[in-house]
Coordinates of C-alpha atoms in Angstrom, one line a residue:
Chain I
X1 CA 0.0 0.0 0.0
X2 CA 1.3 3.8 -1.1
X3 CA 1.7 6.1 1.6
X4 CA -0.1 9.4 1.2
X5 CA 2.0 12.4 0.0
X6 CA 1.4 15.5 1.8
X7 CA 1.6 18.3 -0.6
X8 CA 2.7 22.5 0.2
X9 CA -1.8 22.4 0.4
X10 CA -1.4 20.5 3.1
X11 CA 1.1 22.2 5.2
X12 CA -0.9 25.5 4.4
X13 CA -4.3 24.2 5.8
X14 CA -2.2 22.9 8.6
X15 CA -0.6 26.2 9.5
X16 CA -4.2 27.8 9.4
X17 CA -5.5 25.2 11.7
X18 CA -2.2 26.0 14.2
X19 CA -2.9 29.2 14.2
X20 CA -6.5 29.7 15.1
X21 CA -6.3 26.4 17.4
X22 CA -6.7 28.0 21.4
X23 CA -4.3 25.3 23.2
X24 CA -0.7 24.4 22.5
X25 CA -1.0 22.1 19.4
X26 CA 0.6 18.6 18.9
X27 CA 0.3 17.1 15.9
X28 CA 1.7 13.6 13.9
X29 CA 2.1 12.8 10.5
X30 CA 3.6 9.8 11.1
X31 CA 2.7 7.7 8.7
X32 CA 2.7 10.4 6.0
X33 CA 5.5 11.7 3.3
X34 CA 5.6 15.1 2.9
X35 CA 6.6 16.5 -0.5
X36 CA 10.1 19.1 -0.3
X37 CA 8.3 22.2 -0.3
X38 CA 6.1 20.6 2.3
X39 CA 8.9 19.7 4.7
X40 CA 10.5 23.1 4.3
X41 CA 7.6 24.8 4.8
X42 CA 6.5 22.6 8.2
X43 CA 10.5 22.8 9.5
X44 CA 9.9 27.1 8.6
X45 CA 6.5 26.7 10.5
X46 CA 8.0 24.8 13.4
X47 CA 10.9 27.0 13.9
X48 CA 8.6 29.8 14.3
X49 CA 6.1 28.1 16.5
X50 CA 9.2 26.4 19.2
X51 CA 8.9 29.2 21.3
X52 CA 4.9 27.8 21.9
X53 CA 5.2 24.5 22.8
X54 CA 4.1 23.1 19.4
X55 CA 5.3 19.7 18.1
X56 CA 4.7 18.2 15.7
X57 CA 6.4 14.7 14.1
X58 CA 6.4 13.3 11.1
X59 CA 8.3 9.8 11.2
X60 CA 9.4 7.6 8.4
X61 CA 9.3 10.2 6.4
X62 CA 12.9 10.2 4.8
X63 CA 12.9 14.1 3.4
X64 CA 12.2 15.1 7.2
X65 CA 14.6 13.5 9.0
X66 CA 16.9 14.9 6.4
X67 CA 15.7 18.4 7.4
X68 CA 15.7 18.0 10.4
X69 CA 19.1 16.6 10.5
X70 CA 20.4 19.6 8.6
X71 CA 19.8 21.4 12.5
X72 CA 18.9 24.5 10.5
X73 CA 18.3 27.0 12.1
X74 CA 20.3 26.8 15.0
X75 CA 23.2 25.5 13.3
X76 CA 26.0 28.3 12.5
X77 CA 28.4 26.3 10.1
X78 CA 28.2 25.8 6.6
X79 CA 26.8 21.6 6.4
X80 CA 26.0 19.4 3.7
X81 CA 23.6 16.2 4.1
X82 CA 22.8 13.7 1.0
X83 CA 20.4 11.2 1.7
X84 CA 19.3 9.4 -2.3
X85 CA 18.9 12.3 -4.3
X86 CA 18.1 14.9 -2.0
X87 CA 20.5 17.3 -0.7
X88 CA 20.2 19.5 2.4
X89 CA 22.6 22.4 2.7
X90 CA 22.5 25.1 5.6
X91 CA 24.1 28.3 4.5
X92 CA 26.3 30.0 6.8
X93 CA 24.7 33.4 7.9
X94 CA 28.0 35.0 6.2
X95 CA 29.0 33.9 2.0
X96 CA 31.7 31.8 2.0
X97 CA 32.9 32.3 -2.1
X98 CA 34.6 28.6 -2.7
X99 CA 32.9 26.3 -0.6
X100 CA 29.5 27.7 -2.3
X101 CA 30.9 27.7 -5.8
X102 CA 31.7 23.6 -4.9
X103 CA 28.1 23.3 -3.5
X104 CA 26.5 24.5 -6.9
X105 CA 29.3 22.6 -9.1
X106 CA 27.6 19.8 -7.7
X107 CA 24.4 21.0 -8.3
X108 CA 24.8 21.6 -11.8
X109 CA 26.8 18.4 -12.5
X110 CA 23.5 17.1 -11.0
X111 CA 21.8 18.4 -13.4
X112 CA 23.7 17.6 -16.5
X113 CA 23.5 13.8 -15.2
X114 CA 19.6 13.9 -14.6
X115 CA 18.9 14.9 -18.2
X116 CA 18.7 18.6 -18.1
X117 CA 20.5 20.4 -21.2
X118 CA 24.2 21.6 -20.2
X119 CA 23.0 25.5 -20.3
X120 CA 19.7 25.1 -18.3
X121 CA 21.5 23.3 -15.9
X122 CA 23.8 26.3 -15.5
X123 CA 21.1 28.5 -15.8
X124 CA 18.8 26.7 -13.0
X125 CA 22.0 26.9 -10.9
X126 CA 22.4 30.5 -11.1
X127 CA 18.4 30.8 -10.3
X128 CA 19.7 29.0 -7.3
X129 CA 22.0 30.9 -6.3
X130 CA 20.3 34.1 -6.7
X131 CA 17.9 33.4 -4.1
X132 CA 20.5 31.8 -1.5
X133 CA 22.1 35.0 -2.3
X134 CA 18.5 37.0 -1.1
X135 CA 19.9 34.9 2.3
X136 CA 22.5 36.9 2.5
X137 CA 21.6 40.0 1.4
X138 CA 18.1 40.8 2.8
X139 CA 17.4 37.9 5.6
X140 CA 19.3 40.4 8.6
X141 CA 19.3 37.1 10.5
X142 CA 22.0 35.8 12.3
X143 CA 20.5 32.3 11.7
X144 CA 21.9 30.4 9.4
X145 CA 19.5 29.6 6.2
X146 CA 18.6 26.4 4.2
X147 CA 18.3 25.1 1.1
X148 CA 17.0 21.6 0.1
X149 CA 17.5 20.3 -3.2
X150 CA 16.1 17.3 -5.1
X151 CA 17.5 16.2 -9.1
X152 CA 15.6 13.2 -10.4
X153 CA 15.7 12.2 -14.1
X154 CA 14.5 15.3 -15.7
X155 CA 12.8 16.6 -12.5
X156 CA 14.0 19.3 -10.6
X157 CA 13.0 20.5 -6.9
X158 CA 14.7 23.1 -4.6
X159 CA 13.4 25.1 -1.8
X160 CA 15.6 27.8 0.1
X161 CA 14.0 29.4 3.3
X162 CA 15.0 31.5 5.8
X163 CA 14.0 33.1 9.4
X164 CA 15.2 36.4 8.5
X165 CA 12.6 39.9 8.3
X166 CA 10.8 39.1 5.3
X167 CA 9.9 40.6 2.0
X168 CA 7.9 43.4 3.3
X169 CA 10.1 44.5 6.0
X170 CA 13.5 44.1 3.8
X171 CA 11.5 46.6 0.6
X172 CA 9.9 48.6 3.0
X173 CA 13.8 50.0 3.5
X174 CA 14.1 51.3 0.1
X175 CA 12.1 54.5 0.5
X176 CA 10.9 53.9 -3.3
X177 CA 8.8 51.0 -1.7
X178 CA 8.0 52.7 1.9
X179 CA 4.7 52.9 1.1
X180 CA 4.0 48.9 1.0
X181 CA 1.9 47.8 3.9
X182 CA 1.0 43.9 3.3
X183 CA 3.5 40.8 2.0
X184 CA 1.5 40.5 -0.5
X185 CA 2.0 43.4 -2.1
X186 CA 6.0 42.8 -1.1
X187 CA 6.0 40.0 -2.6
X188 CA 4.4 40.8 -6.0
X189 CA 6.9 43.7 -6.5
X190 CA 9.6 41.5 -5.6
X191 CA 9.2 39.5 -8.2
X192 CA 9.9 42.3 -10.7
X193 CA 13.0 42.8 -12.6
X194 CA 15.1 45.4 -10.4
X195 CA 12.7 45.6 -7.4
X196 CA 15.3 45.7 -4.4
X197 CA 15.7 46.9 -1.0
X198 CA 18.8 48.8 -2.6
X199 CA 19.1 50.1 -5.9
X200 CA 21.5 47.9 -8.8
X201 CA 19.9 45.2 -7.2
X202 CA 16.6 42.9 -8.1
X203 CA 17.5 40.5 -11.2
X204 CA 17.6 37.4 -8.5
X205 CA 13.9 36.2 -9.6
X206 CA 14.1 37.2 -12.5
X207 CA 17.2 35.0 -13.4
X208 CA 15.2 32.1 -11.9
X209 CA 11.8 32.8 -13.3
X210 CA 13.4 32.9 -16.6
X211 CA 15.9 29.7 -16.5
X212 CA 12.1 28.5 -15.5
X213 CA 10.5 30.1 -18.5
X214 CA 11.2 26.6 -20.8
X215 CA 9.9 24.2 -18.3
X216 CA 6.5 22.9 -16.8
X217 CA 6.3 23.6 -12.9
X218 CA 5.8 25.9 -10.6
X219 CA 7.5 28.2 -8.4
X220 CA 6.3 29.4 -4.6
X221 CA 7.5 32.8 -3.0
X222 CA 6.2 33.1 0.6
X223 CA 7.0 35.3 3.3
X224 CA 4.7 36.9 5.9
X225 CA 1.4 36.4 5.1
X226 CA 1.4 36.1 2.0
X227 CA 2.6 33.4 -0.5
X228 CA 2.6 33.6 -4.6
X229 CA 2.3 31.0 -7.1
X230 CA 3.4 31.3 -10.4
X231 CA 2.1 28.1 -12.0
X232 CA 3.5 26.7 -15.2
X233 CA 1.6 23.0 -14.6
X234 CA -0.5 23.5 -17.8
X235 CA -0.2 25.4 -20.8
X236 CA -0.8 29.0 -19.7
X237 CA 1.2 30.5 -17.1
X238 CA -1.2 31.4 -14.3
X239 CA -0.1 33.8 -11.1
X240 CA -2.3 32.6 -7.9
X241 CA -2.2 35.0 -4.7
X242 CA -2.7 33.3 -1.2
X243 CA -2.9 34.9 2.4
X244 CA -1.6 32.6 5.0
X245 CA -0.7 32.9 9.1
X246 CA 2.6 35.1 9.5
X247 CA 5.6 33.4 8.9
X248 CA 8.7 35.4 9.3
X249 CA 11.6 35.4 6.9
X250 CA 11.0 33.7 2.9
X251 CA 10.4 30.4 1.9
X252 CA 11.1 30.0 -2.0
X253 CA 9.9 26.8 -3.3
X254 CA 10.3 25.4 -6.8
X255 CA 9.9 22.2 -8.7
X256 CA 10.3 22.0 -12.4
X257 CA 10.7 19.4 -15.1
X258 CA 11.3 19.5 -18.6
X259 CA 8.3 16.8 -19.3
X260 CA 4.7 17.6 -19.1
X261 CA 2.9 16.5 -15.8
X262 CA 0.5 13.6 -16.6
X263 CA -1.7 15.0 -13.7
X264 CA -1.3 19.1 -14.0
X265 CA -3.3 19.0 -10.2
X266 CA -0.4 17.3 -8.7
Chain K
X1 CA 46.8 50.0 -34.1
X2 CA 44.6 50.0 -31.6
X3 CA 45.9 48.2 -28.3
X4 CA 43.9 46.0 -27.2
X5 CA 44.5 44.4 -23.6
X6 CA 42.6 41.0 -22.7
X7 CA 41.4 40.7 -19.2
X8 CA 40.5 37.2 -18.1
X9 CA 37.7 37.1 -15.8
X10 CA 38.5 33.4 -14.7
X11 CA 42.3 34.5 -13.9
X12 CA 41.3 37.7 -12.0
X13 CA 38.2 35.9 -9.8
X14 CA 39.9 32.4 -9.0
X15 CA 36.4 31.1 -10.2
X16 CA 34.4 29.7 -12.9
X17 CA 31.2 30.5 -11.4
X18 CA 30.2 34.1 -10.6
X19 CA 26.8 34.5 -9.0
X20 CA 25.0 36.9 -6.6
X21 CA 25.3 40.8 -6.2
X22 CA 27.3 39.4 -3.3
X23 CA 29.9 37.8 -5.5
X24 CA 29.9 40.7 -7.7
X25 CA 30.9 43.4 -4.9
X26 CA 33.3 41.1 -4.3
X27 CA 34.8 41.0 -7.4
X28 CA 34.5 44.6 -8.2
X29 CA 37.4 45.4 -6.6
X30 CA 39.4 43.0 -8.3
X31 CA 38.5 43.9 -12.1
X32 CA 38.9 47.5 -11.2
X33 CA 42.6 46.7 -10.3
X34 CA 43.1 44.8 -14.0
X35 CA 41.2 47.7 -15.3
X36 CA 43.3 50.2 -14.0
X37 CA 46.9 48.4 -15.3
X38 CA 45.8 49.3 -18.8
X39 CA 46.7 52.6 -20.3
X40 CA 44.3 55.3 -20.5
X41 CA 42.1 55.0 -24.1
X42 CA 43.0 51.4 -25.1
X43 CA 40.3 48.7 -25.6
X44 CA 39.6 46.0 -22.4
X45 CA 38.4 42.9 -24.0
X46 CA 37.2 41.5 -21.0
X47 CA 37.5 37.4 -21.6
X48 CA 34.7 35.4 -20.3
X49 CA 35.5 32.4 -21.6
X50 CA 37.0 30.4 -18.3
X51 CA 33.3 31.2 -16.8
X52 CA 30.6 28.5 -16.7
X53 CA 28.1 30.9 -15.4
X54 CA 28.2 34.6 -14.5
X55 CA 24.4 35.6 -13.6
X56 CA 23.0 39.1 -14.4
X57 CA 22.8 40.0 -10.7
X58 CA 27.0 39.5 -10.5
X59 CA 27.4 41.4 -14.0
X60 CA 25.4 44.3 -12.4
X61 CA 27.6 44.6 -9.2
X62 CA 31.4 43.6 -10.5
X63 CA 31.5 45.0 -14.3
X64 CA 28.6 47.7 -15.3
X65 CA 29.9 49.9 -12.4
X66 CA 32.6 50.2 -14.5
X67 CA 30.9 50.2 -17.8
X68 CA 29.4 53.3 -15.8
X69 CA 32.4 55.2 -14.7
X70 CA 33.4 55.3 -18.4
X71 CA 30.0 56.4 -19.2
X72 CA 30.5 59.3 -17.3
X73 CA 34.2 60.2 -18.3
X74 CA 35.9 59.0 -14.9
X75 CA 37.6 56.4 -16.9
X76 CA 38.7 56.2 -20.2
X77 CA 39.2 52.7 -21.4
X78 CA 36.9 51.1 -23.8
X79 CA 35.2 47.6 -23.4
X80 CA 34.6 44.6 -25.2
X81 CA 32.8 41.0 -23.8
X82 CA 34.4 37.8 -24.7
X83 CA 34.1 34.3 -24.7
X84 CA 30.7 34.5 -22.7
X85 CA 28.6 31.6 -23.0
X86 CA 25.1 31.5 -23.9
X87 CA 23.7 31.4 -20.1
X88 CA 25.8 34.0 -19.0
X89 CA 25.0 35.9 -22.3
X90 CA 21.2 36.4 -21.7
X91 CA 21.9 36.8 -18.2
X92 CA 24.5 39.8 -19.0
X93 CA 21.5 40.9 -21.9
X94 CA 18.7 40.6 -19.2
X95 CA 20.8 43.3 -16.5
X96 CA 22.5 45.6 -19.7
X97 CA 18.8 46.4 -21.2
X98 CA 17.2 46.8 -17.2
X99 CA 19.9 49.8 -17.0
X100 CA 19.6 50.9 -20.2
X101 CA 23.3 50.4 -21.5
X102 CA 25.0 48.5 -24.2
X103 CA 28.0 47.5 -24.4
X104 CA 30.0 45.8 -27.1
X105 CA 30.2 41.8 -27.6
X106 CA 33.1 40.0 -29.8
X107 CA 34.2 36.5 -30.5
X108 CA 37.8 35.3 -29.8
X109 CA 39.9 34.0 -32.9
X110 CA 42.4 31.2 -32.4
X111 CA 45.0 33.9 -32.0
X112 CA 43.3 35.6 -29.3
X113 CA 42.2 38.7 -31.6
X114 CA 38.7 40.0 -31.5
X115 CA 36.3 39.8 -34.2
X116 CA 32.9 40.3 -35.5
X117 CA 32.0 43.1 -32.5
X118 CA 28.0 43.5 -32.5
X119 CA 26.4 45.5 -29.5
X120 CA 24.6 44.1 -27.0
X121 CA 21.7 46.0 -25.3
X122 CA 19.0 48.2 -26.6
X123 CA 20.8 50.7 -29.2
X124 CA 17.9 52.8 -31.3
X125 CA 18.3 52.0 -34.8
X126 CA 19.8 55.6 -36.1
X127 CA 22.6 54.9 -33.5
X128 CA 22.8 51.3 -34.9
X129 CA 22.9 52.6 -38.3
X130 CA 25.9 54.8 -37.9
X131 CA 27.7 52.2 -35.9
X132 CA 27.5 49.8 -38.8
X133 CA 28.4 52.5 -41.7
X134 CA 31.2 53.5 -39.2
X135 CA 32.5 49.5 -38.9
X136 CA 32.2 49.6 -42.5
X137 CA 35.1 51.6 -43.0
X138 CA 36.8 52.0 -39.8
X139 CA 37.3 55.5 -39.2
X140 CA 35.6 58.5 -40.4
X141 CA 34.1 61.8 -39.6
X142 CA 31.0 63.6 -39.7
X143 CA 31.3 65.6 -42.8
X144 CA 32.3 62.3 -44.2
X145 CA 29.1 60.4 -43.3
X146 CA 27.1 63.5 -44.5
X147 CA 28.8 63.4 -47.7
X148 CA 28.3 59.7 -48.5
X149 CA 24.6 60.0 -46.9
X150 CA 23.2 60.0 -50.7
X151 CA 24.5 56.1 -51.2
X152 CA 21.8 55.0 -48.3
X153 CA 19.4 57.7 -49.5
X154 CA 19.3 59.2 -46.1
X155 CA 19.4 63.0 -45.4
X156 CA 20.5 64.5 -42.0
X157 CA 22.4 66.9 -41.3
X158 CA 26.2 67.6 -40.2
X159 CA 25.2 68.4 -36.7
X160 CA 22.6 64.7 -36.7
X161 CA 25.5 62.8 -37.3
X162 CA 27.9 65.0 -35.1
X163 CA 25.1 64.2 -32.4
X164 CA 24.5 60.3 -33.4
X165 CA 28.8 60.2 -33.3
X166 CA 28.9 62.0 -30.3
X167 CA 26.2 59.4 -28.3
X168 CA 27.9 56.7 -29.8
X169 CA 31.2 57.7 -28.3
X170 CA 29.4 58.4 -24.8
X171 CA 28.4 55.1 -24.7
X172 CA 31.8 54.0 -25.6
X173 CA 31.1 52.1 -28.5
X174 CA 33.3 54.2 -30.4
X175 CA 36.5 56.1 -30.0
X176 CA 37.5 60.0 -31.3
X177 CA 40.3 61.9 -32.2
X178 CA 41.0 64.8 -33.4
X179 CA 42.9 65.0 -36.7
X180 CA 43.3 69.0 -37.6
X181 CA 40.5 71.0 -36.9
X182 CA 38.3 67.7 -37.6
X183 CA 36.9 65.1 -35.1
X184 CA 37.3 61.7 -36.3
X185 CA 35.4 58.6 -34.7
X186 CA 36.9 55.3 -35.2
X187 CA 35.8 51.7 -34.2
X188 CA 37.1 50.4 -30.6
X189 CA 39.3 47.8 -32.5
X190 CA 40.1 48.2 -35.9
X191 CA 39.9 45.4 -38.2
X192 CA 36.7 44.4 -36.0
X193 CA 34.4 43.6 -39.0
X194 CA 34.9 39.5 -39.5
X195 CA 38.7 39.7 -39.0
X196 CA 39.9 41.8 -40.9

């Protein structure tokens, strides 16, 4: 018998539920795999929620002991975990050039190997890249971030998160943008070619979006209350807007392939 | 001839992939330090060709600052992109047409000369016009173009092709000299056009 796949859907309806419930929650989803955006998004969720008591577990369920064995984000060194074809890396809260450069030489050999043409697996790379960069440059955490990677043949999923001050808060301190007041606006903008808390900044998503622009997927940007989903699961691209419980810093979620999906719902 | 110093973005960096703004204002510094070894008013070709992937965010923070400085006269050297891959090419297109700049793009020969230079960026067509007719023949002036004008069947004035000359060297896509009371504008590398 399959075991049921707990989608990014499900870790949303979750966080809703956590967030209106009265009482300290516990909760299990033992039994359960979670998809890599899901376990990102639930280790993001839990991080938040540590201070109250919540716990949650989800045993057997090989992508979240992997994040959770990354010890993001309380761990301060840079630290590289494989388990199959899944990779978890936590980024040290300060850039470290040449052990970076070998993490995404590895990434893009990946890549190569797993079907993807030798210049969109550059390209997909340097999407990468730009947003653990957005770590760096706009999280103002001392926390360490993460990114979680998965190459199957011809499949591609990553998701880099942080606990950093957001979209809205980072924007809001280029006075150009001072007058945002929700994520959701913040993260609309942010999505724009040159939008950046600082000026000669802002090509990060677009570098990504467009490595992206070839292949069928879709690509999750969610900080605060808000999260956006640019969805390239069918033939028209399609933008969907959804308001969530805070979460502080950015998740970034993506999974692309270069084939079709037989099921565009999944 | 024009001299022509080759800058090699693999040697200067210690990498072959160049990513981030981070990575870039890293790396600023150390281009601006090759830059500076060559003489005032020769042509940079900065060589590309060592880098797997340079993304537009690290073009935009190590190089166009310095594409800017010559923009704005604080530096007189002229540039020309090499050996850059297709990734890093629309990557470099993407953050050159966001800042409105262009810059110029040639291929290495086996010998390590430049050829075939074609701009990259958003030039206006009158601008791209008078950069061809000027690659055409090298060097020339404006009184020159306005006396040929009636082979393309175009008529502007001496003063629109001083102007369209002028822009063109601003943006550094061509060089100027003055021979006699005369300004002449040449190519940033003769014998650009398809090796000659």
């Amino acid at each position: 018998m399959s075991q049921s796949i707990l989608r990014i859907v499900d870790i949303e309806h979750f966080h809703w539920t956590l967030s209106e419930a009265d009482i300290p929650v516990a909760s299990s989803f033992n039994g359960s795999l979670l998809s890599l955006a899901a376990a990102v998004e639930l280790a993001a969720i839990q991080a938040h929620q540590s201070r109250k008591s919540v716990s949650f577990g989800c045993k057997n369920c090989p992508l979240w002991s992997l994040v959770k064995a990354s010890g993001w984000p309380g761990r301060r060194g840079p630290f590289v975990r494989r388990s199959n074809e899944t990779v978890a890396i936590v980024i040290p809260a300060e850039p470290d050039g040449l052990w970076w450069t070998n993490c995404l030489h590895q990434l893009r050999n990946e890549l190569s190997e797993k079907g993807f043409p030798r210049r969109l697996a550059a390209g997909l790379t340097g999407g990468v890249a730009e947003m653990v960069d957005n770590v760096w440059l706009h999280s103002e955490s001392d926390e360490s971030g993460l990114l979680v990677y998965q190459v199957r043949r011809r499949r591609f999923a990553f998701s880099v998160v942080d606990a950093g001050i957001g979209v809205l808060a980072s924007l809001s301190k280029n006075p150009r943008y001072d007058w945002l007041r929700s994520s959701m606006e913040a993260v609309r903008l942010a999505v724009q070619t040159g939008v950046s808390r600082e000026d000669n900044g802002g090509m990060g998503f677009t570098t990504l979006l467009n490595n992206m622009a070839e292949l069928w997927g879709n690509a999750r940007i969610r900080s605060g209350e808000a999260a956006l989903v640019i969805d390239r699961t069918e033939d028209i691209r399609k933008r969907k807007d959804i308001y969530l419980p805070p979460l502080p810093g950015m998740h970034v979620s993506v999974r692309c392939s270069l084939d079709p999906p037989r099921n565009p719902s999944q | 001839m024009t001299m022509m110093i080759r800058i090699d973005a693999h040697k200067v960096t210690g990498l072959d992939t160049l990513v981030g703004k981070i990575g870039g204002i890293r790396d600023f510094p150390k281009f601006m330090s090759a830059v500076a070894e060559a003489p005032d008013g020769s042509t940079v070709a900065l060589d590309w060709s060592g880098i797997d992937l340079a993304t537009a965010s690290y073009f935009g923070s190590a190089v166009l600052p310095i594409i800017r400085m010559t923009m704005i006269g604080d530096l007189d050297r002229y540039f020309v992109f090499v050996g850059v891959n297709q990734t890093s090419l629309d990557e470099l297109k993407l953050v050159l047409e966001f800042n409105e700049l262009v810059v110029l793009l040639g291929d290495l020969d086996r010998s390590g000369g430049v050829r075939n230079l074609r701009v990259l960026g958003k030039l206006e067509s009158p601008y791209a016009e008078t950069l061809t007719a000027i690659q055409e023949v090298e060097s020339t002036s404006a009184s020159a173009l306005h006396k040929q004008q009636h082979r393309t069947g175009t008529r502007i004035g001496k003063t629109g092709w001083v102007n369209r000359l002028s822009h063109l060297y601003r943006l550094r896509l061509l060089k100027k000299h003055k021979v006699g009371r005369e300004l002449v504008f040449e190519t940033v590398q003769k014998g650009d056009r398809n090796g000659r």
